[in-house]
């Protein structure tokens, strides 16, 4: 009895996750572009969840500036999923990379909490995933 319930919940959770990962995919996308969209969808949803948690924590601890920077992060990661849904893939990638770069840079200047690591991680991620590498030249 419990095994059937567990398997049903697992199948529902897996279907929900697949629906999120595949937001905005169309059959005319190449394999590489489809994977890129899926990576940004996962990154956007995880960033949205984590940023929401940080917004709640920072506003409850009276760190308004840091909370507002996390709101920017939350909005940018949500924007990438919405842009992928509307098939504006490049806009979503550009929005999330720009907003997160500005947000992480501001956070690293205002608070010595190790956000430089996330800025470097974001730069490496964008250089690896984004096909347009004009910013590397």
mmCIF file with all atom_site columns, C-alpha atoms in Angstrom:
data_model
loop_
_atom_site.group_PDB
_atom_site.id
_atom_site.type_symbol
_atom_site.label_atom_id
_atom_site.label_alt_id
_atom_site.label_comp_id
_atom_site.label_asym_id
_atom_site.label_entity_id
_atom_site.label_seq_id
_atom_site.pdbx_PDB_ins_code
_atom_site.Cartn_x
_atom_site.Cartn_y
_atom_site.Cartn_z
_atom_site.occupancy
_atom_site.B_iso_or_equiv
_atom_site.pdbx_formal_charge
_atom_site.auth_seq_id
_atom_site.auth_comp_id
_atom_site.auth_asym_id
_atom_site.auth_atom_id
_atom_site.pdbx_PDB_model_num
ATOM 1   C CA . UNK A 1 1   ? 0.000  0.000  0.000   1.00 0.00 ? 1   UNK A CA 1
ATOM 2   C CA . UNK A 1 2   ? 2.728  2.484  0.994   1.00 0.00 ? 2   UNK A CA 1
ATOM 3   C CA . UNK A 1 3   ? 4.847  1.446  -1.960  1.00 0.00 ? 3   UNK A CA 1
ATOM 4   C CA . UNK A 1 4   ? 2.085  2.349  -4.427  1.00 0.00 ? 4   UNK A CA 1
ATOM 5   C CA . UNK A 1 5   ? 1.603  5.739  -2.789  1.00 0.00 ? 5   UNK A CA 1
ATOM 6   C CA . UNK A 1 6   ? 5.350  6.346  -2.858  1.00 0.00 ? 6   UNK A CA 1
ATOM 7   C CA . UNK A 1 7   ? 5.606  5.381  -6.536  1.00 0.00 ? 7   UNK A CA 1
ATOM 8   C CA . UNK A 1 8   ? 2.633  7.591  -7.451  1.00 0.00 ? 8   UNK A CA 1
ATOM 9   C CA . UNK A 1 9   ? 4.129  10.584 -5.599  1.00 0.00 ? 9   UNK A CA 1
ATOM 10  C CA . UNK A 1 10  ? 7.483  9.919  -7.231  1.00 0.00 ? 10  UNK A CA 1
ATOM 11  C CA . UNK A 1 11  ? 5.901  9.811  -10.703 1.00 0.00 ? 11  UNK A CA 1
ATOM 12  C CA . UNK A 1 12  ? 3.986  13.037 -10.023 1.00 0.00 ? 12  UNK A CA 1
ATOM 13  C CA . UNK A 1 13  ? 7.102  14.805 -8.749  1.00 0.00 ? 13  UNK A CA 1
ATOM 14  C CA . UNK A 1 14  ? 9.132  13.614 -11.711 1.00 0.00 ? 14  UNK A CA 1
ATOM 15  C CA . UNK A 1 15  ? 6.460  14.794 -14.159 1.00 0.00 ? 15  UNK A CA 1
ATOM 16  C CA . UNK A 1 16  ? 6.300  18.193 -12.417 1.00 0.00 ? 16  UNK A CA 1
ATOM 17  C CA . UNK A 1 17  ? 10.097 18.536 -12.591 1.00 0.00 ? 17  UNK A CA 1
ATOM 18  C CA . UNK A 1 18  ? 10.131 17.546 -16.284 1.00 0.00 ? 18  UNK A CA 1
ATOM 19  C CA . UNK A 1 19  ? 7.444  20.135 -17.009 1.00 0.00 ? 19  UNK A CA 1
ATOM 20  C CA . UNK A 1 20  ? 9.595  22.839 -15.389 1.00 0.00 ? 20  UNK A CA 1
ATOM 21  C CA . UNK A 1 21  ? 12.782 21.737 -17.122 1.00 0.00 ? 21  UNK A CA 1
ATOM 22  C CA . UNK A 1 22  ? 11.096 21.668 -20.529 1.00 0.00 ? 22  UNK A CA 1
ATOM 23  C CA . UNK A 1 23  ? 9.441  25.097 -20.339 1.00 0.00 ? 23  UNK A CA 1
ATOM 24  C CA . UNK A 1 24  ? 9.777  26.844 -23.692 1.00 0.00 ? 24  UNK A CA 1
ATOM 25  C CA . UNK A 1 25  ? 11.185 23.937 -25.681 1.00 0.00 ? 25  UNK A CA 1
ATOM 26  C CA . UNK A 1 26  ? 10.069 23.630 -29.283 1.00 0.00 ? 26  UNK A CA 1
ATOM 27  C CA . UNK A 1 27  ? 10.769 20.858 -31.784 1.00 0.00 ? 27  UNK A CA 1
ATOM 28  C CA . UNK A 1 28  ? 12.725 23.213 -34.042 1.00 0.00 ? 28  UNK A CA 1
ATOM 29  C CA . UNK A 1 29  ? 15.478 23.759 -31.437 1.00 0.00 ? 29  UNK A CA 1
ATOM 30  C CA . UNK A 1 30  ? 18.702 21.874 -31.962 1.00 0.00 ? 30  UNK A CA 1
ATOM 31  C CA . UNK A 1 31  ? 19.876 19.442 -29.313 1.00 0.00 ? 31  UNK A CA 1
ATOM 32  C CA . UNK A 1 32  ? 22.461 21.928 -28.036 1.00 0.00 ? 32  UNK A CA 1
ATOM 33  C CA . UNK A 1 33  ? 19.966 24.801 -27.842 1.00 0.00 ? 33  UNK A CA 1
ATOM 34  C CA . UNK A 1 34  ? 17.389 22.595 -26.110 1.00 0.00 ? 34  UNK A CA 1
ATOM 35  C CA . UNK A 1 35  ? 19.946 21.580 -23.476 1.00 0.00 ? 35  UNK A CA 1
ATOM 36  C CA . UNK A 1 36  ? 20.903 25.214 -22.973 1.00 0.00 ? 36  UNK A CA 1
ATOM 37  C CA . UNK A 1 37  ? 17.260 26.165 -22.398 1.00 0.00 ? 37  UNK A CA 1
ATOM 38  C CA . UNK A 1 38  ? 16.836 23.271 -19.975 1.00 0.00 ? 38  UNK A CA 1
ATOM 39  C CA . UNK A 1 39  ? 19.924 24.304 -18.011 1.00 0.00 ? 39  UNK A CA 1
ATOM 40  C CA . UNK A 1 40  ? 18.676 27.870 -17.750 1.00 0.00 ? 40  UNK A CA 1
ATOM 41  C CA . UNK A 1 41  ? 15.243 26.631 -16.657 1.00 0.00 ? 41  UNK A CA 1
ATOM 42  C CA . UNK A 1 42  ? 16.765 24.580 -13.848 1.00 0.00 ? 42  UNK A CA 1
ATOM 43  C CA . UNK A 1 43  ? 19.076 27.441 -12.911 1.00 0.00 ? 43  UNK A CA 1
ATOM 44  C CA . UNK A 1 44  ? 16.159 29.890 -12.953 1.00 0.00 ? 44  UNK A CA 1
ATOM 45  C CA . UNK A 1 45  ? 13.865 27.773 -10.815 1.00 0.00 ? 45  UNK A CA 1
ATOM 46  C CA . UNK A 1 46  ? 16.570 26.917 -8.286  1.00 0.00 ? 46  UNK A CA 1
ATOM 47  C CA . UNK A 1 47  ? 17.672 30.555 -8.167  1.00 0.00 ? 47  UNK A CA 1
ATOM 48  C CA . UNK A 1 48  ? 14.080 31.649 -7.670  1.00 0.00 ? 48  UNK A CA 1
ATOM 49  C CA . UNK A 1 49  ? 13.611 29.262 -4.763  1.00 0.00 ? 49  UNK A CA 1
ATOM 50  C CA . UNK A 1 50  ? 16.919 30.065 -3.076  1.00 0.00 ? 50  UNK A CA 1
ATOM 51  C CA . UNK A 1 51  ? 16.540 33.820 -3.585  1.00 0.00 ? 51  UNK A CA 1
ATOM 52  C CA . UNK A 1 52  ? 13.051 33.724 -2.101  1.00 0.00 ? 52  UNK A CA 1
ATOM 53  C CA . UNK A 1 53  ? 14.417 32.035 0.999   1.00 0.00 ? 53  UNK A CA 1
ATOM 54  C CA . UNK A 1 54  ? 17.194 34.628 1.281   1.00 0.00 ? 54  UNK A CA 1
ATOM 55  C CA . UNK A 1 55  ? 14.733 37.502 0.799   1.00 0.00 ? 55  UNK A CA 1
ATOM 56  C CA . UNK A 1 56  ? 12.664 36.226 3.715   1.00 0.00 ? 56  UNK A CA 1
ATOM 57  C CA . UNK A 1 57  ? 15.739 35.710 5.900   1.00 0.00 ? 57  UNK A CA 1
ATOM 58  C CA . UNK A 1 58  ? 17.297 39.103 5.151   1.00 0.00 ? 58  UNK A CA 1
ATOM 59  C CA . UNK A 1 59  ? 14.113 41.129 5.563   1.00 0.00 ? 59  UNK A CA 1
ATOM 60  C CA . UNK A 1 60  ? 13.309 39.328 8.828   1.00 0.00 ? 60  UNK A CA 1
ATOM 61  C CA . UNK A 1 61  ? 16.820 40.181 10.104  1.00 0.00 ? 61  UNK A CA 1
ATOM 62  C CA . UNK A 1 62  ? 16.477 43.870 9.105   1.00 0.00 ? 62  UNK A CA 1
ATOM 63  C CA . UNK A 1 63  ? 19.050 43.671 6.312   1.00 0.00 ? 63  UNK A CA 1
ATOM 64  C CA . UNK A 1 64  ? 17.004 45.705 3.850   1.00 0.00 ? 64  UNK A CA 1
ATOM 65  C CA . UNK A 1 65  ? 19.774 46.446 1.337   1.00 0.00 ? 65  UNK A CA 1
ATOM 66  C CA . UNK A 1 66  ? 20.809 42.820 1.100   1.00 0.00 ? 66  UNK A CA 1
ATOM 67  C CA . UNK A 1 67  ? 17.160 41.797 0.891   1.00 0.00 ? 67  UNK A CA 1
ATOM 68  C CA . UNK A 1 68  ? 16.598 44.191 -2.017  1.00 0.00 ? 68  UNK A CA 1
ATOM 69  C CA . UNK A 1 69  ? 19.638 42.790 -3.818  1.00 0.00 ? 69  UNK A CA 1
ATOM 70  C CA . UNK A 1 70  ? 18.149 39.329 -3.341  1.00 0.00 ? 70  UNK A CA 1
ATOM 71  C CA . UNK A 1 71  ? 14.863 40.604 -4.789  1.00 0.00 ? 71  UNK A CA 1
ATOM 72  C CA . UNK A 1 72  ? 16.827 41.619 -7.913  1.00 0.00 ? 72  UNK A CA 1
ATOM 73  C CA . UNK A 1 73  ? 18.299 38.124 -8.031  1.00 0.00 ? 73  UNK A CA 1
ATOM 74  C CA . UNK A 1 74  ? 14.859 36.601 -7.566  1.00 0.00 ? 74  UNK A CA 1
ATOM 75  C CA . UNK A 1 75  ? 13.333 38.705 -10.337 1.00 0.00 ? 75  UNK A CA 1
ATOM 76  C CA . UNK A 1 76  ? 16.154 37.988 -12.779 1.00 0.00 ? 76  UNK A CA 1
ATOM 77  C CA . UNK A 1 77  ? 16.026 34.231 -12.249 1.00 0.00 ? 77  UNK A CA 1
ATOM 78  C CA . UNK A 1 78  ? 12.255 34.333 -12.660 1.00 0.00 ? 78  UNK A CA 1
ATOM 79  C CA . UNK A 1 79  ? 12.689 36.384 -15.827 1.00 0.00 ? 79  UNK A CA 1
ATOM 80  C CA . UNK A 1 80  ? 14.805 33.706 -17.471 1.00 0.00 ? 80  UNK A CA 1
ATOM 81  C CA . UNK A 1 81  ? 12.031 31.129 -17.051 1.00 0.00 ? 81  UNK A CA 1
ATOM 82  C CA . UNK A 1 82  ? 9.383  33.536 -18.351 1.00 0.00 ? 82  UNK A CA 1
ATOM 83  C CA . UNK A 1 83  ? 11.602 34.494 -21.311 1.00 0.00 ? 83  UNK A CA 1
ATOM 84  C CA . UNK A 1 84  ? 12.150 30.828 -22.140 1.00 0.00 ? 84  UNK A CA 1
ATOM 85  C CA . UNK A 1 85  ? 8.397  30.259 -21.963 1.00 0.00 ? 85  UNK A CA 1
ATOM 86  C CA . UNK A 1 86  ? 7.886  33.079 -24.470 1.00 0.00 ? 86  UNK A CA 1
ATOM 87  C CA . UNK A 1 87  ? 10.726 31.713 -26.665 1.00 0.00 ? 87  UNK A CA 1
ATOM 88  C CA . UNK A 1 88  ? 12.948 34.772 -26.065 1.00 0.00 ? 88  UNK A CA 1
ATOM 89  C CA . UNK A 1 89  ? 15.913 32.629 -25.132 1.00 0.00 ? 89  UNK A CA 1
ATOM 90  C CA . UNK A 1 90  ? 18.691 35.150 -25.653 1.00 0.00 ? 90  UNK A CA 1
ATOM 91  C CA . UNK A 1 91  ? 16.844 37.887 -23.737 1.00 0.00 ? 91  UNK A CA 1
ATOM 92  C CA . UNK A 1 92  ? 16.442 35.587 -20.729 1.00 0.00 ? 92  UNK A CA 1
ATOM 93  C CA . UNK A 1 93  ? 20.091 34.611 -20.768 1.00 0.00 ? 93  UNK A CA 1
ATOM 94  C CA . UNK A 1 94  ? 21.186 38.219 -21.110 1.00 0.00 ? 94  UNK A CA 1
ATOM 95  C CA . UNK A 1 95  ? 18.804 39.397 -18.374 1.00 0.00 ? 95  UNK A CA 1
ATOM 96  C CA . UNK A 1 96  ? 19.888 36.794 -15.863 1.00 0.00 ? 96  UNK A CA 1
ATOM 97  C CA . UNK A 1 97  ? 23.593 37.201 -16.554 1.00 0.00 ? 97  UNK A CA 1
ATOM 98  C CA . UNK A 1 98  ? 23.451 41.003 -16.392 1.00 0.00 ? 98  UNK A CA 1
ATOM 99  C CA . UNK A 1 99  ? 21.238 41.255 -13.312 1.00 0.00 ? 99  UNK A CA 1
ATOM 100 C CA . UNK A 1 100 ? 23.124 38.583 -11.399 1.00 0.00 ? 100 UNK A CA 1
ATOM 101 C CA . UNK A 1 101 ? 26.484 40.119 -12.276 1.00 0.00 ? 101 UNK A CA 1
ATOM 102 C CA . UNK A 1 102 ? 25.349 43.527 -11.041 1.00 0.00 ? 102 UNK A CA 1
ATOM 103 C CA . UNK A 1 103 ? 23.689 42.057 -7.963  1.00 0.00 ? 103 UNK A CA 1
ATOM 104 C CA . UNK A 1 104 ? 26.643 39.885 -6.972  1.00 0.00 ? 104 UNK A CA 1
ATOM 105 C CA . UNK A 1 105 ? 29.092 42.719 -7.587  1.00 0.00 ? 105 UNK A CA 1
ATOM 106 C CA . UNK A 1 106 ? 27.069 45.119 -5.426  1.00 0.00 ? 106 UNK A CA 1
ATOM 107 C CA . UNK A 1 107 ? 26.734 42.481 -2.719  1.00 0.00 ? 107 UNK A CA 1
ATOM 108 C CA . UNK A 1 108 ? 30.463 41.793 -2.701  1.00 0.00 ? 108 UNK A CA 1
ATOM 109 C CA . UNK A 1 109 ? 31.216 45.519 -2.331  1.00 0.00 ? 109 UNK A CA 1
ATOM 110 C CA . UNK A 1 110 ? 28.659 46.115 0.402   1.00 0.00 ? 110 UNK A CA 1
ATOM 111 C CA . UNK A 1 111 ? 29.058 42.906 2.413   1.00 0.00 ? 111 UNK A CA 1
ATOM 112 C CA . UNK A 1 112 ? 32.265 40.902 2.817   1.00 0.00 ? 112 UNK A CA 1
ATOM 113 C CA . UNK A 1 113 ? 30.445 37.565 2.724   1.00 0.00 ? 113 UNK A CA 1
ATOM 114 C CA . UNK A 1 114 ? 32.154 35.681 -0.103  1.00 0.00 ? 114 UNK A CA 1
ATOM 115 C CA . UNK A 1 115 ? 29.835 36.632 -2.979  1.00 0.00 ? 115 UNK A CA 1
ATOM 116 C CA . UNK A 1 116 ? 32.884 37.038 -5.203  1.00 0.00 ? 116 UNK A CA 1
ATOM 117 C CA . UNK A 1 117 ? 32.849 33.277 -5.553  1.00 0.00 ? 117 UNK A CA 1
ATOM 118 C CA . UNK A 1 118 ? 29.318 33.394 -6.987  1.00 0.00 ? 118 UNK A CA 1
ATOM 119 C CA . UNK A 1 119 ? 30.321 36.170 -9.362  1.00 0.00 ? 119 UNK A CA 1
ATOM 120 C CA . UNK A 1 120 ? 33.197 34.048 -10.669 1.00 0.00 ? 120 UNK A CA 1
ATOM 121 C CA . UNK A 1 121 ? 30.920 31.011 -10.851 1.00 0.00 ? 121 UNK A CA 1
ATOM 122 C CA . UNK A 1 122 ? 28.336 32.993 -12.809 1.00 0.00 ? 122 UNK A CA 1
ATOM 123 C CA . UNK A 1 123 ? 30.971 34.278 -15.225 1.00 0.00 ? 123 UNK A CA 1
ATOM 124 C CA . UNK A 1 124 ? 32.276 30.769 -15.832 1.00 0.00 ? 124 UNK A CA 1
ATOM 125 C CA . UNK A 1 125 ? 28.750 29.456 -16.280 1.00 0.00 ? 125 UNK A CA 1
ATOM 126 C CA . UNK A 1 126 ? 27.831 32.147 -18.773 1.00 0.00 ? 126 UNK A CA 1
ATOM 127 C CA . UNK A 1 127 ? 31.054 31.645 -20.727 1.00 0.00 ? 127 UNK A CA 1
ATOM 128 C CA . UNK A 1 128 ? 30.431 27.905 -20.854 1.00 0.00 ? 128 UNK A CA 1
ATOM 129 C CA . UNK A 1 129 ? 26.724 27.825 -21.618 1.00 0.00 ? 129 UNK A CA 1
ATOM 130 C CA . UNK A 1 130 ? 26.019 30.896 -23.713 1.00 0.00 ? 130 UNK A CA 1
ATOM 131 C CA . UNK A 1 131 ? 26.859 30.454 -27.356 1.00 0.00 ? 131 UNK A CA 1
ATOM 132 C CA . UNK A 1 132 ? 27.465 34.157 -27.921 1.00 0.00 ? 132 UNK A CA 1
ATOM 133 C CA . UNK A 1 133 ? 30.900 34.849 -26.493 1.00 0.00 ? 133 UNK A CA 1
ATOM 134 C CA . UNK A 1 134 ? 31.323 38.504 -27.500 1.00 0.00 ? 134 UNK A CA 1
ATOM 135 C CA . UNK A 1 135 ? 31.970 39.423 -23.880 1.00 0.00 ? 135 UNK A CA 1
ATOM 136 C CA . UNK A 1 136 ? 35.095 37.258 -23.801 1.00 0.00 ? 136 UNK A CA 1
ATOM 137 C CA . UNK A 1 137 ? 36.898 39.188 -26.520 1.00 0.00 ? 137 UNK A CA 1
#
